[in-house]
Coordinates of C-alpha atoms in Angstrom, one line a residue:
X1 CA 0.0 0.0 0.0
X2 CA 1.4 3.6 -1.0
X3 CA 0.3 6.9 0.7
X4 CA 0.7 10.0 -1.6
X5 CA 0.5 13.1 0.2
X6 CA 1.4 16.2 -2.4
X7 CA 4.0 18.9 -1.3
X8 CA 5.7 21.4 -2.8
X9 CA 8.8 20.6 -0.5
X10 CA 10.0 18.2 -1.6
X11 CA 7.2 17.2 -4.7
X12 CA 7.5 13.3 -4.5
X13 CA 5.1 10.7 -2.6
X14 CA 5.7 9.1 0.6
X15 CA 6.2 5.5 0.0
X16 CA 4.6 3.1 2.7
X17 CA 6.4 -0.3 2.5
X18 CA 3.1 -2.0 4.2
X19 CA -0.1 -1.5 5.8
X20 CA 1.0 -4.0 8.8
X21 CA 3.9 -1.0 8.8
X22 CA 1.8 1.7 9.6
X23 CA -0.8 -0.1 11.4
X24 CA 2.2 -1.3 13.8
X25 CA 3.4 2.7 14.0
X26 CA -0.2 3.4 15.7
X27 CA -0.9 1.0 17.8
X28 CA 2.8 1.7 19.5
X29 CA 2.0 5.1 19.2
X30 CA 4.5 6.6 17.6
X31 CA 3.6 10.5 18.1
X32 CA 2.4 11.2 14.6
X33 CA -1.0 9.9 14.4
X34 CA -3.6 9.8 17.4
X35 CA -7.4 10.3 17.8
X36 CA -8.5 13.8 18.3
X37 CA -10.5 13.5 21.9
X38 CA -11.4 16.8 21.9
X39 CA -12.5 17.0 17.9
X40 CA -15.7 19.3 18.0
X41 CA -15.5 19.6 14.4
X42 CA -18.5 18.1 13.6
X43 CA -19.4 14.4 11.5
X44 CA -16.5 13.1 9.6
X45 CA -18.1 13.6 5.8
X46 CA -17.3 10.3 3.5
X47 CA -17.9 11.6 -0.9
X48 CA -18.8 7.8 -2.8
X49 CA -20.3 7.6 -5.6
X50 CA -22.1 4.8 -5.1
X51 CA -25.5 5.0 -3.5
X52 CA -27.4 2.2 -2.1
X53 CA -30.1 0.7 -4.4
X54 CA -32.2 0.0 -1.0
X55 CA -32.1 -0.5 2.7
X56 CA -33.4 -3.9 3.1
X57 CA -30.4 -6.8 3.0
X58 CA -32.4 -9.1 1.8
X59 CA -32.9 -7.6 -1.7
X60 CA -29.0 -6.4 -1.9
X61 CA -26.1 -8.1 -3.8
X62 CA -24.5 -5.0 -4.8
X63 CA -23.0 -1.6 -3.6
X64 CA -25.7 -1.3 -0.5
X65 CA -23.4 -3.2 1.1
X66 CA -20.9 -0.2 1.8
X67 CA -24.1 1.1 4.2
X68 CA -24.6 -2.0 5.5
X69 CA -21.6 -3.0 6.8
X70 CA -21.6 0.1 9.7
X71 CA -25.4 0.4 10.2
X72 CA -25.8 -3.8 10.6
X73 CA -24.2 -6.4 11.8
X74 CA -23.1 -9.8 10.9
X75 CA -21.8 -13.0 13.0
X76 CA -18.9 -12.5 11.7
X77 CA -16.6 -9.8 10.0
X78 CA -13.5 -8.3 9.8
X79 CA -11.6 -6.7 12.4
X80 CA -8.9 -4.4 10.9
X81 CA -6.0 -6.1 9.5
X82 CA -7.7 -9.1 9.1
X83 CA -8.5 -11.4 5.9
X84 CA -10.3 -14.2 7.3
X85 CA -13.7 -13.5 9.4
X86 CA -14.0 -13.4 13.0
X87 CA -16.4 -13.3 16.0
X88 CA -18.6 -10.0 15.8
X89 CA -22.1 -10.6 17.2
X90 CA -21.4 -13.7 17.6
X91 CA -18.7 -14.9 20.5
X92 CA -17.9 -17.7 18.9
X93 CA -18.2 -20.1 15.6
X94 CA -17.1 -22.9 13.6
X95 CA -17.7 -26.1 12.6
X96 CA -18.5 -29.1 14.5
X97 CA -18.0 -32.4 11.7
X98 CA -15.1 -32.8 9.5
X99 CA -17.4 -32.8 6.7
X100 CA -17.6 -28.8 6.7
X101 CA -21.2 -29.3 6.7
X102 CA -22.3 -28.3 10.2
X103 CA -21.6 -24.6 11.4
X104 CA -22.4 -23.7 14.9
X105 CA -22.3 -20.1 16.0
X106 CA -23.1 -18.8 19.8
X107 CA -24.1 -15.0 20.2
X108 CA -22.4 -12.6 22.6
X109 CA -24.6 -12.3 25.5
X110 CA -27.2 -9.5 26.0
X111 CA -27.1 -8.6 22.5
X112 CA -30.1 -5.7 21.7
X113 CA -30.5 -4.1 18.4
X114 CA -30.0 0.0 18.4
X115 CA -33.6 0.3 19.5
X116 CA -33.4 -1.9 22.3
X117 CA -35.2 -4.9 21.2
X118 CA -33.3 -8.1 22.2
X119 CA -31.3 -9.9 19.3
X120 CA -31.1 -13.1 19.8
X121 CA -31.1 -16.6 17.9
X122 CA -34.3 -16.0 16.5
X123 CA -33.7 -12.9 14.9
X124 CA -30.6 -14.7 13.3
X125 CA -32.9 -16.8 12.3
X126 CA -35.4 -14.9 10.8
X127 CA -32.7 -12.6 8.8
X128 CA -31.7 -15.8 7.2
X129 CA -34.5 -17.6 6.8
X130 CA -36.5 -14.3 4.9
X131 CA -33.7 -13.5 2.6
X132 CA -34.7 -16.9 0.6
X133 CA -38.2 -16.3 1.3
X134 CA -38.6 -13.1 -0.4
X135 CA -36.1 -14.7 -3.1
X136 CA -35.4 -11.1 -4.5
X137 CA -34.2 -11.8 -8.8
X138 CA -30.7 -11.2 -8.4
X139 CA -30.8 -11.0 -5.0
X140 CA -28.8 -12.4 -2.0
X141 CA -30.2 -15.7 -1.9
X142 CA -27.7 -17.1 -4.2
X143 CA -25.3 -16.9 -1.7
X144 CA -27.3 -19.5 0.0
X145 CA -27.2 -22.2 -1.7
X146 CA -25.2 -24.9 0.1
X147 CA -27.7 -23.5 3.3
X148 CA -30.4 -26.4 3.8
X149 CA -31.6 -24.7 7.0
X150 CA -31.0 -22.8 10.3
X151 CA -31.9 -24.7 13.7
X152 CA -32.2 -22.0 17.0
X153 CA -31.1 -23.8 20.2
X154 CA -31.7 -21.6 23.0
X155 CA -31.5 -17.9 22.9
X156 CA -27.9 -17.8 21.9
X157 CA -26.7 -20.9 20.1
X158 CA -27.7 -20.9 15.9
X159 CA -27.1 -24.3 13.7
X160 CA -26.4 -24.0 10.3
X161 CA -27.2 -27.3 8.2
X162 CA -25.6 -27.4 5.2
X163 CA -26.6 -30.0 1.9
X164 CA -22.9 -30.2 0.8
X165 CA -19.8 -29.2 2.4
X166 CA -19.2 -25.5 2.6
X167 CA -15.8 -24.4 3.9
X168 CA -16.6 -20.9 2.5
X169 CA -19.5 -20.5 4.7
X170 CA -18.1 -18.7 7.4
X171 CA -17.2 -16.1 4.6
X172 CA -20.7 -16.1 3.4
X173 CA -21.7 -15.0 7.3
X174 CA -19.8 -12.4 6.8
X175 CA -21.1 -10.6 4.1
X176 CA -23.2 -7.9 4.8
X177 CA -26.4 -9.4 2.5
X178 CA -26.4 -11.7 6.3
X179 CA -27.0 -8.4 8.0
X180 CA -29.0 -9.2 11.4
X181 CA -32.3 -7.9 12.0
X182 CA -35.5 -7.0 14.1
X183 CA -38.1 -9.3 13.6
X184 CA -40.1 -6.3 14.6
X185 CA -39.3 -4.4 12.0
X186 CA -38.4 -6.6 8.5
X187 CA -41.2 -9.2 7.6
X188 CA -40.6 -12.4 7.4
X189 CA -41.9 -12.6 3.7
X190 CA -41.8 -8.8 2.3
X191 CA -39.0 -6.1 2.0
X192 CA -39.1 -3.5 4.6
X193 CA -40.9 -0.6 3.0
X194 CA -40.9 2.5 5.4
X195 CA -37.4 3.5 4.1
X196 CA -35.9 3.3 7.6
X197 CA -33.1 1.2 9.0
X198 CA -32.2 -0.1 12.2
X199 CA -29.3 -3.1 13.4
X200 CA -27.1 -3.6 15.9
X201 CA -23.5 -2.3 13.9
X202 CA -21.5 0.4 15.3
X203 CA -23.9 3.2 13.9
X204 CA -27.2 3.7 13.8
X205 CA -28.7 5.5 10.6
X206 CA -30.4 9.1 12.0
X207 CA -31.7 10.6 8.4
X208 CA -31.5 9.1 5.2
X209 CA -32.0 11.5 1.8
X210 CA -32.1 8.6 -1.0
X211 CA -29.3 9.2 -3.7
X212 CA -28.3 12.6 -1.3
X213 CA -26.7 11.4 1.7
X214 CA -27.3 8.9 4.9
X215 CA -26.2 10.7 8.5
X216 CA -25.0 7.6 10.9
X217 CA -24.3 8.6 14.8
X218 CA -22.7 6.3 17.1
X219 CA -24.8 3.2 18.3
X220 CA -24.1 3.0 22.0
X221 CA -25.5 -0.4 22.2
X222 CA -22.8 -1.9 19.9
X223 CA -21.4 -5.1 21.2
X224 CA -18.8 -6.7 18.8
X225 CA -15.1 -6.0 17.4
X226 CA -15.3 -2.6 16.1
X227 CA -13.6 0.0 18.1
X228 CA -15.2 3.6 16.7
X229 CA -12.7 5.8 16.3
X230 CA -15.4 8.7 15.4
X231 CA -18.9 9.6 17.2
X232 CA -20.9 10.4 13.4
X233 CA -20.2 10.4 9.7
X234 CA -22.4 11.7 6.9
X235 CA -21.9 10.1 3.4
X236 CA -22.3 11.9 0.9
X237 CA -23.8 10.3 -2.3
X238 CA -22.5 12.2 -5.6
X239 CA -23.1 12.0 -9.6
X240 CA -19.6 11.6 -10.5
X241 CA -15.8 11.8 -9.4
X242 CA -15.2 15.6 -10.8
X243 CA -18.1 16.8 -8.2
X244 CA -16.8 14.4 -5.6
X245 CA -13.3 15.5 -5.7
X246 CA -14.2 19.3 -6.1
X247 CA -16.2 19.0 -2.6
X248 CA -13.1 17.2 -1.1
X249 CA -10.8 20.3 -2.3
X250 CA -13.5 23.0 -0.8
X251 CA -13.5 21.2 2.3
X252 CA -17.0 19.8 1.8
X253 CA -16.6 16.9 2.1
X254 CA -13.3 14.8 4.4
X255 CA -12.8 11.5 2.6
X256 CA -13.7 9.7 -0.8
X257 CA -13.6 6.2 -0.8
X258 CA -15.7 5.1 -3.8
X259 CA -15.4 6.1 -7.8
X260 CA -12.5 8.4 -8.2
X261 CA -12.1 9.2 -11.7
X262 CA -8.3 8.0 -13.3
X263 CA -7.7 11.8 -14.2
X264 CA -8.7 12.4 -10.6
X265 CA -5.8 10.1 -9.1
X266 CA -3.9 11.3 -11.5
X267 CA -4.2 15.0 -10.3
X268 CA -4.0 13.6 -6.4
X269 CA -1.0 12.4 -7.4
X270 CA 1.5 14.5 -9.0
X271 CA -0.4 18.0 -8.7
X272 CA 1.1 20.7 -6.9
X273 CA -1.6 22.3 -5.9
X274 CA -3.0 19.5 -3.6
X275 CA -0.6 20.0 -0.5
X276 CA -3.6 19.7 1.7
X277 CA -4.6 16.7 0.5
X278 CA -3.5 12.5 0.7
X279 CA -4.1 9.7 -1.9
X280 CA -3.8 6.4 -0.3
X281 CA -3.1 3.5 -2.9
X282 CA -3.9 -0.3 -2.4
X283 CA -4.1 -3.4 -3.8
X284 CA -7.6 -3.5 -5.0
X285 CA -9.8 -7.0 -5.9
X286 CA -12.7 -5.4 -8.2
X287 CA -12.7 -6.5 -11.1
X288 CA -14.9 -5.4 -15.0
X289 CA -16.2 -7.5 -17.0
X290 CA -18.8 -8.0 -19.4
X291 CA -21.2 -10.1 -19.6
X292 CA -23.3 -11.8 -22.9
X293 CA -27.5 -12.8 -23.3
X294 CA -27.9 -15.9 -24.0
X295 CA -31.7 -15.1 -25.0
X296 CA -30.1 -12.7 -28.2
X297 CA -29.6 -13.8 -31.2
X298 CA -26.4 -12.7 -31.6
X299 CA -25.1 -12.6 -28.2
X300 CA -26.3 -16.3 -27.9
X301 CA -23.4 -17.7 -30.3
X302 CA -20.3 -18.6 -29.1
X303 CA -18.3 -17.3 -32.5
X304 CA -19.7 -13.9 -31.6
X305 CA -18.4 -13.9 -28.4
X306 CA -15.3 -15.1 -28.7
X307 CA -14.8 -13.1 -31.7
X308 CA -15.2 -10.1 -29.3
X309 CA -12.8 -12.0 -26.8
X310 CA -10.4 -12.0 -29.5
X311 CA -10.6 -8.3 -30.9
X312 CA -11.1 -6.5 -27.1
X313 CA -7.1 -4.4 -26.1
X314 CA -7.5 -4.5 -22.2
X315 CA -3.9 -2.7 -21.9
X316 CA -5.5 0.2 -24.4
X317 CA -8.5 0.3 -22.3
X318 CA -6.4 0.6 -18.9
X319 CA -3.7 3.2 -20.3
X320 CA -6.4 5.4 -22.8
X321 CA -8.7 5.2 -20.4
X322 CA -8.5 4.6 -16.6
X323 CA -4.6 6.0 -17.4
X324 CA -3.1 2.9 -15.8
X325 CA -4.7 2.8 -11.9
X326 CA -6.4 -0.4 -13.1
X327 CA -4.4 -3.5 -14.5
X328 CA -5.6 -5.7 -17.9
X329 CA -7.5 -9.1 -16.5
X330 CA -7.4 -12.1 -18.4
X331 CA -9.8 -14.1 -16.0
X332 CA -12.5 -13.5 -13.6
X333 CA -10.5 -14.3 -10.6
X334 CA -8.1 -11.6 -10.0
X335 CA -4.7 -11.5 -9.4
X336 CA -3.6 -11.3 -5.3
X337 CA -6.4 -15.0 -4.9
X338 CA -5.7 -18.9 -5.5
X339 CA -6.8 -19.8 -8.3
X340 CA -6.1 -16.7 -11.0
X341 CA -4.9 -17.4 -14.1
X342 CA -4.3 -15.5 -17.9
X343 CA -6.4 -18.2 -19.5
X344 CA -8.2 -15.6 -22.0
X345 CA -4.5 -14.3 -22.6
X346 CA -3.6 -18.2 -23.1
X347 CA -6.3 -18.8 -25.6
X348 CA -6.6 -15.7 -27.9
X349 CA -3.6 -14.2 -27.2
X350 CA -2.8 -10.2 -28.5
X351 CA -6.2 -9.0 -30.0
X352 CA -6.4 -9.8 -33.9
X353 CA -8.7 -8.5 -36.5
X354 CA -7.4 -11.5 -38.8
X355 CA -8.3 -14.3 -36.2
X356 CA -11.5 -12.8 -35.0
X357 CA -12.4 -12.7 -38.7
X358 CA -11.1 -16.8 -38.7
X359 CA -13.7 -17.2 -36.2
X360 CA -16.9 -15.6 -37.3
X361 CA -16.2 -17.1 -41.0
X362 CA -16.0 -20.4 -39.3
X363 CA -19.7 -19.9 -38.2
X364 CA -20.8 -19.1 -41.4
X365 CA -21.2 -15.4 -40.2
X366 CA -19.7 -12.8 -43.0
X367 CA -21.2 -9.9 -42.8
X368 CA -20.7 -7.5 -39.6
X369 CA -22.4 -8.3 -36.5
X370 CA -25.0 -5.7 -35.0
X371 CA -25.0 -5.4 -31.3
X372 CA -25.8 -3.1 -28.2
X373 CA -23.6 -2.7 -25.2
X374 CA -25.4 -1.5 -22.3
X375 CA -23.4 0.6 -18.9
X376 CA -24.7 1.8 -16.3
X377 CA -24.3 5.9 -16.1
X378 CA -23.5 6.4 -11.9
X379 CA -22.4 3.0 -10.8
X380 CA -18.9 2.5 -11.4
X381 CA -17.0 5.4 -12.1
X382 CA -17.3 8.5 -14.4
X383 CA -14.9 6.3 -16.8
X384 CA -17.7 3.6 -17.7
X385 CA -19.2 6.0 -20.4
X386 CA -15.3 6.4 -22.4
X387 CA -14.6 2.8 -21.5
X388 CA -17.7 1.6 -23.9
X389 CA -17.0 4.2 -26.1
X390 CA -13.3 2.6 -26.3
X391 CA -14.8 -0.9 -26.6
X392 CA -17.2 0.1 -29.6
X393 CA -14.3 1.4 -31.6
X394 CA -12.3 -1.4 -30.9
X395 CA -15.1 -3.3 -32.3
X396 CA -16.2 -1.4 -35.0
X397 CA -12.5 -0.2 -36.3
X398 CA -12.4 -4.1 -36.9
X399 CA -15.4 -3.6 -39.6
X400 CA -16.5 -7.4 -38.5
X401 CA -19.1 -5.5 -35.8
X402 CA -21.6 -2.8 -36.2
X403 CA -21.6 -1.5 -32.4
X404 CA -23.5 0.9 -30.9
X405 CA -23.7 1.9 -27.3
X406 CA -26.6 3.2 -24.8
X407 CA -26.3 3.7 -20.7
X408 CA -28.8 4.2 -17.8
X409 CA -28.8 4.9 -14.2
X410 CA -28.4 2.2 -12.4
X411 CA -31.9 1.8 -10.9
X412 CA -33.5 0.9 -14.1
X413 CA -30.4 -0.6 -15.5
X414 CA -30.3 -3.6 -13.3
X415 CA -34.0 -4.1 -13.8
X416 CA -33.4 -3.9 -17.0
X417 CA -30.4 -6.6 -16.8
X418 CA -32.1 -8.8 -14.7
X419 CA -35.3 -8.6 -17.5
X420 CA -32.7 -10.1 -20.2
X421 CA -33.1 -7.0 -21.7
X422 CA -29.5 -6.3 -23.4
X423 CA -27.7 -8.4 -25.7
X424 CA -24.4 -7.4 -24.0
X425 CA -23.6 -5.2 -20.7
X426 CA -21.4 -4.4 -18.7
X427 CA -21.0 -5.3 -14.8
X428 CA -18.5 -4.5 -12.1
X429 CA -18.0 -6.3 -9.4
X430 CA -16.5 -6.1 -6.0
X431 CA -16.2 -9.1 -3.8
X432 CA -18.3 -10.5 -1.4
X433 CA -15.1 -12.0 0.5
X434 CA -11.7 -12.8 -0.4
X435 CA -11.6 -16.0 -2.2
X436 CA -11.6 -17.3 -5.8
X437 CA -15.0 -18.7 -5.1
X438 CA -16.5 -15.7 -4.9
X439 CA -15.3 -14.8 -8.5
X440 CA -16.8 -17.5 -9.6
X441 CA -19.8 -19.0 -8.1
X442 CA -22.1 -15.5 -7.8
X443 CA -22.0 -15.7 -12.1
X444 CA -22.7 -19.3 -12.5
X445 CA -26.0 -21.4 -12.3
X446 CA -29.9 -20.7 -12.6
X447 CA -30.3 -18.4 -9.9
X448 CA -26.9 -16.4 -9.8
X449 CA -25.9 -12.3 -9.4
X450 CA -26.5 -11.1 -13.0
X451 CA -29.9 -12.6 -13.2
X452 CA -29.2 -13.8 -16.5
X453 CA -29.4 -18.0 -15.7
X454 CA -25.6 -19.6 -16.9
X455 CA -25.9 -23.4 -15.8
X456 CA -22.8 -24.6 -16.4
X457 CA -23.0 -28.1 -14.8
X458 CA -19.5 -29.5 -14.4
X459 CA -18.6 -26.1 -12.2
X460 CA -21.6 -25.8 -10.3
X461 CA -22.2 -29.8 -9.7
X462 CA -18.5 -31.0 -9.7
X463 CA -15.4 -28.3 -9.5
X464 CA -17.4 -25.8 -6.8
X465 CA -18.4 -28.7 -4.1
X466 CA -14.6 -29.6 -4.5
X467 CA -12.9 -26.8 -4.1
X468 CA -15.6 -26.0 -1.2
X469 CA -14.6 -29.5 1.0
X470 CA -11.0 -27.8 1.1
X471 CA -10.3 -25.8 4.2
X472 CA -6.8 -24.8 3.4
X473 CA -8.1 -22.2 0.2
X474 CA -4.8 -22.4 -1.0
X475 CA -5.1 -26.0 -2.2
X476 CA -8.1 -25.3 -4.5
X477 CA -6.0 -24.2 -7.7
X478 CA -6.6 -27.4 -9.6
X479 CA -10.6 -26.6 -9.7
X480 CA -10.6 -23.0 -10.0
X481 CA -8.0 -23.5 -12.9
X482 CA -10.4 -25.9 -14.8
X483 CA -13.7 -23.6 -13.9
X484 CA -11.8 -20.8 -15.6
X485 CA -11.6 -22.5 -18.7
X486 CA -14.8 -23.5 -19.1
X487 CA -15.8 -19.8 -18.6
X488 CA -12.9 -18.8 -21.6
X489 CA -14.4 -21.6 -23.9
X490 CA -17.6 -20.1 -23.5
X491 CA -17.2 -16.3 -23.4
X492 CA -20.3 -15.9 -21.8
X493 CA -18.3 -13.9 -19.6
X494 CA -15.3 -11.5 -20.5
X495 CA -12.9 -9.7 -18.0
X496 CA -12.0 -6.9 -18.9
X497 CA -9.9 -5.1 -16.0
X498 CA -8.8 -5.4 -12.2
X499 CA -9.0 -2.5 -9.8
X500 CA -7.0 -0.8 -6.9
X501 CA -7.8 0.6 -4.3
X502 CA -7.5 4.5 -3.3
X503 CA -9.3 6.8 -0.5
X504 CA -8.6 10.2 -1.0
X505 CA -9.0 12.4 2.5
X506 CA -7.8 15.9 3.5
X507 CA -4.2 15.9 5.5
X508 CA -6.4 15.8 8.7
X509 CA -7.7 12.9 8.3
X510 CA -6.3 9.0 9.9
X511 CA -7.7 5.7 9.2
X512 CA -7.7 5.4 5.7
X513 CA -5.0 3.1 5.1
X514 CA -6.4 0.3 7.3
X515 CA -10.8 1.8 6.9
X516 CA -11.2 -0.8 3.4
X517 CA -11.8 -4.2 4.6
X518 CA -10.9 -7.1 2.2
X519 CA -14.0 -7.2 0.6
X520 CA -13.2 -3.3 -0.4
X521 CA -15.7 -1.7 1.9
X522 CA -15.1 1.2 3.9
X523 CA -15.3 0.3 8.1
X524 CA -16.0 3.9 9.0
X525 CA -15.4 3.4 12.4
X526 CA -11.8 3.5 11.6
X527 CA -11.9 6.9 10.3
X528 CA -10.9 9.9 12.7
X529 CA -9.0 13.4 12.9
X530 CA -5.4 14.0 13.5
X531 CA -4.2 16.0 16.0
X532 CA -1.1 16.7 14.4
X533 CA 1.3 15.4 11.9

């Protein structure tokens, strides 16, 4: 991890060798950073771009999450610095067979929701249980499927009977879409409609202005791992990175952790002008792909796609267009997990007007090939929009497509993705937990995260419950190698880049480097003012 922090004496960024470095420096405290006890300043004020599409976890697999994780909790999480989950609301969990099909978890005692309501087993329970009940399209419930059901014994104590062996199940806990919560308030069989929230995480949500901004104050009745380093913050929901950086440089704003534009590092980086401000730069696990209908009629054959596969320049798309603060990806499991590979690299090679030509006259198909790419407008950057105008060219300058290109906010994009209403679109994705699993299973099968059904039989019925008997994650390679392939000989799928991680803040804000946990959400209860530098 690198921290930039611009200065005209000397102009050159401060090089970090580690996060464990720093991390080490303020635990010991080493005089430079400390909380500010006596910080009157008001909320810390977080700039994203990406809004939540509701407030209900049962009908998120998407950016909601970033909410959810500080206004909910979960039985497990991540306590900074880690990258497997621990105990949160829970005191303890694990399995009790060898099989990895039995998962016991026992809550921390006296646990009560931020309204005072007892959470106990039942309201684990009930979270659960509801989320495949309502069976949102696209929703969390695919996360669920090794999950045959949840057994309450006692107030504490929850048993999770799995149909298969699951050693990634404890990572599935952890995920924010298995946010805890009231009975009272979230029916068992229909979303929450009111527009309110309330959980047991280390805020509670005060106001909430949809698409504006979500005010979270401290929730006194947090019991779990989280030490809050901050009594509020206010996230700010903006349009785009240009508006989201120019509040950061007028003091509007403190921190942006979500959707900074490439030009925008770029400027954080090397500009002058910027004294005031930090760029902290990480190893990122998002990842761009996308994805084909198999309902089109030109989407649905496989010479199209891998036609496309062997025309598309990832290295032209990350230096023309995200100006190299995202790497090329040649699978869907990035580099930094078990199991990546550069399979599409492997097969197609450089792209290739003269082979992609090969494999469309193969099919029979001679004339060019019409098509639509979809994006959404405000989901994943202010770059999405040039990125598909890239990819069109690409296309078209190959005269073997006739491209065209249309976007939409996200709200009625994804309904119209999960409607199968695009021959082609584009989808980011960040991960649900750190493991190649995750890169793989969310995108295959009937019910999966696109909702656009891919049932690809010998990874969902033989390679997944492999890899998923395996508690060492490391050992899983083999399976995740073979999945991969199958996805490159179909193309259904196409990666297109890997992203890093940066959090811009002012020079008076601490907790940056260590506030993204490994599934790339902000913990804002790591966040807080310096005293000094």
């Amino acid at each position: 991890m690198r921290v930039f922090k611009p200065n005209v004496r000397p102009r050159r960024p401060v090089l970090i060798a580690s996060t464990s470095l720093l991390t080490g420096c303020l635990l010991a405290g080493c005089g430079v950073f400390s909380p500010d006890e006596d910080d009157d300043a008001g909320p810390i004020v977080v700039g994203t771009t990406s809004a939540p599409s509701t407030l209900d976890p049962a009908a998120s697999w998407d950016g909601s999450w970033e909410l959810f994780r500080n206004i909910y909790q979960t039985l497990l999480g991540y306590p900074s610095g880690a990258t497997t989950p621990q105990p949160d609301a829970a005191q303890s969990c694990g399995f009790t067979d060898s099989a990895n099909q039995t998962y016991r978890c026992l809550l921390r005692p006296d646990m009560k929701f931020s309204d005072g309501d007892p959470l106990d087993a039942n309201a684990v329970k009930h979270s659960i249980d509801r989320i495949r009940a309502i069976n949102v399209s696209g929703g969390p419930a695919g996360l669920l499927g090794s999950l045959n059901r949840v057994q309450v014994l006692g107030e504490r104590e929850i048993v999770f009977h799995l149909d298969e062996p699951d050693a990634t199940f404890p990572f599935v806990l952890a995920t924010p879409a298995l946010s805890i919560v009231d009975p009272d308030d979230y029916p068992a069989d229909a979303l929450r409609g009111d527009g309110k929230a309330v959980g047991s995480g280390p805020y509670t949500l005060a106001s909430y202005e949809e698409g504006e901004r979500a005010e979270l104050v401290g929730n006194k009745r947090y019991e779990g791992f989280a030490e809050r380093k901050n009594d509020a913050v206010t996230i700010r929901y903006f349009p785009d990175s240009p508006k989201m950086v120019d509040a950061l440089r007028d003091k509007k704003i403190d921190v942006t952790f979500r959707g900074l534009a490439s030009s925008d590092i770029v400027a954080l980086q090397g500009d002058e002008s910027e004294e005031e401000l930090q760029l902290v730069e990480g190893a990122g696990t998002e990842i761009s792909y996308l994805v084909f209908n198999p309902k089109d009629p030109w989407a649905r054959k496989a010479a199209v796609r891998r036609a496309i596969a062997q025309l598309i320049d990832r290295p032209a798309i990350a230096h023309k267009v995200y100006k190299d603060t995202v790497d090329p990806l040649y699978s869907m499991v990035p580099k930094g997990l078990a199991g990546h590979t550069t399979a599409f690299f492997d097969d197609f090679g450089d792209p290739s007007v003269s082979k992609a030509r090969a494999i469309l006259s193969e099919a029979g198909i001679t004339k060019r090939v019409p098509l639509t790419l979809w994006y959404t407008t405000d989901r994943y950057g202010s770059e999405t929009t040039p990125e598909f105008q890239e990819i069109r060219d690409q296309l078209n300058d190959s005269k073997l497509f006739d491209v065209t290109i249309k976007g939409r906010p996200w709200k009625t994009y994804e309904a119209g993705y999960r409607n199968g209403e695009y021959p082609v679109f584009g989808r980011g994705w960040f991960p649900d937990f750190p493991d190649a699993d995750n890169f793989i299973a969310p995108f295959v099968g009937t019910q999966n995260a696109l909702g656009t059904p891919y049932p690809v039989p010998e990874i969902t019925g033989e390679l997944l419950p492999r890899s998923r008997r395996e508690s060492d994650r490391g050992a899983v390679e083999e399976e995740f190698e073979q999945a991969q392939q199958i996805l490159v000989d179909d193309a259904r799928l196409l990666p297109l880049w890997q992203g890093k991680q940066y959090v811009a803040a002012s020079e008076d804000i601490s907790g940056g480097e260590v506030a993204l946990d490994p599934s790339t959400i902000m913990t804002m209860w790591e966040l807080y003012r310096k005293t000094s530098w």
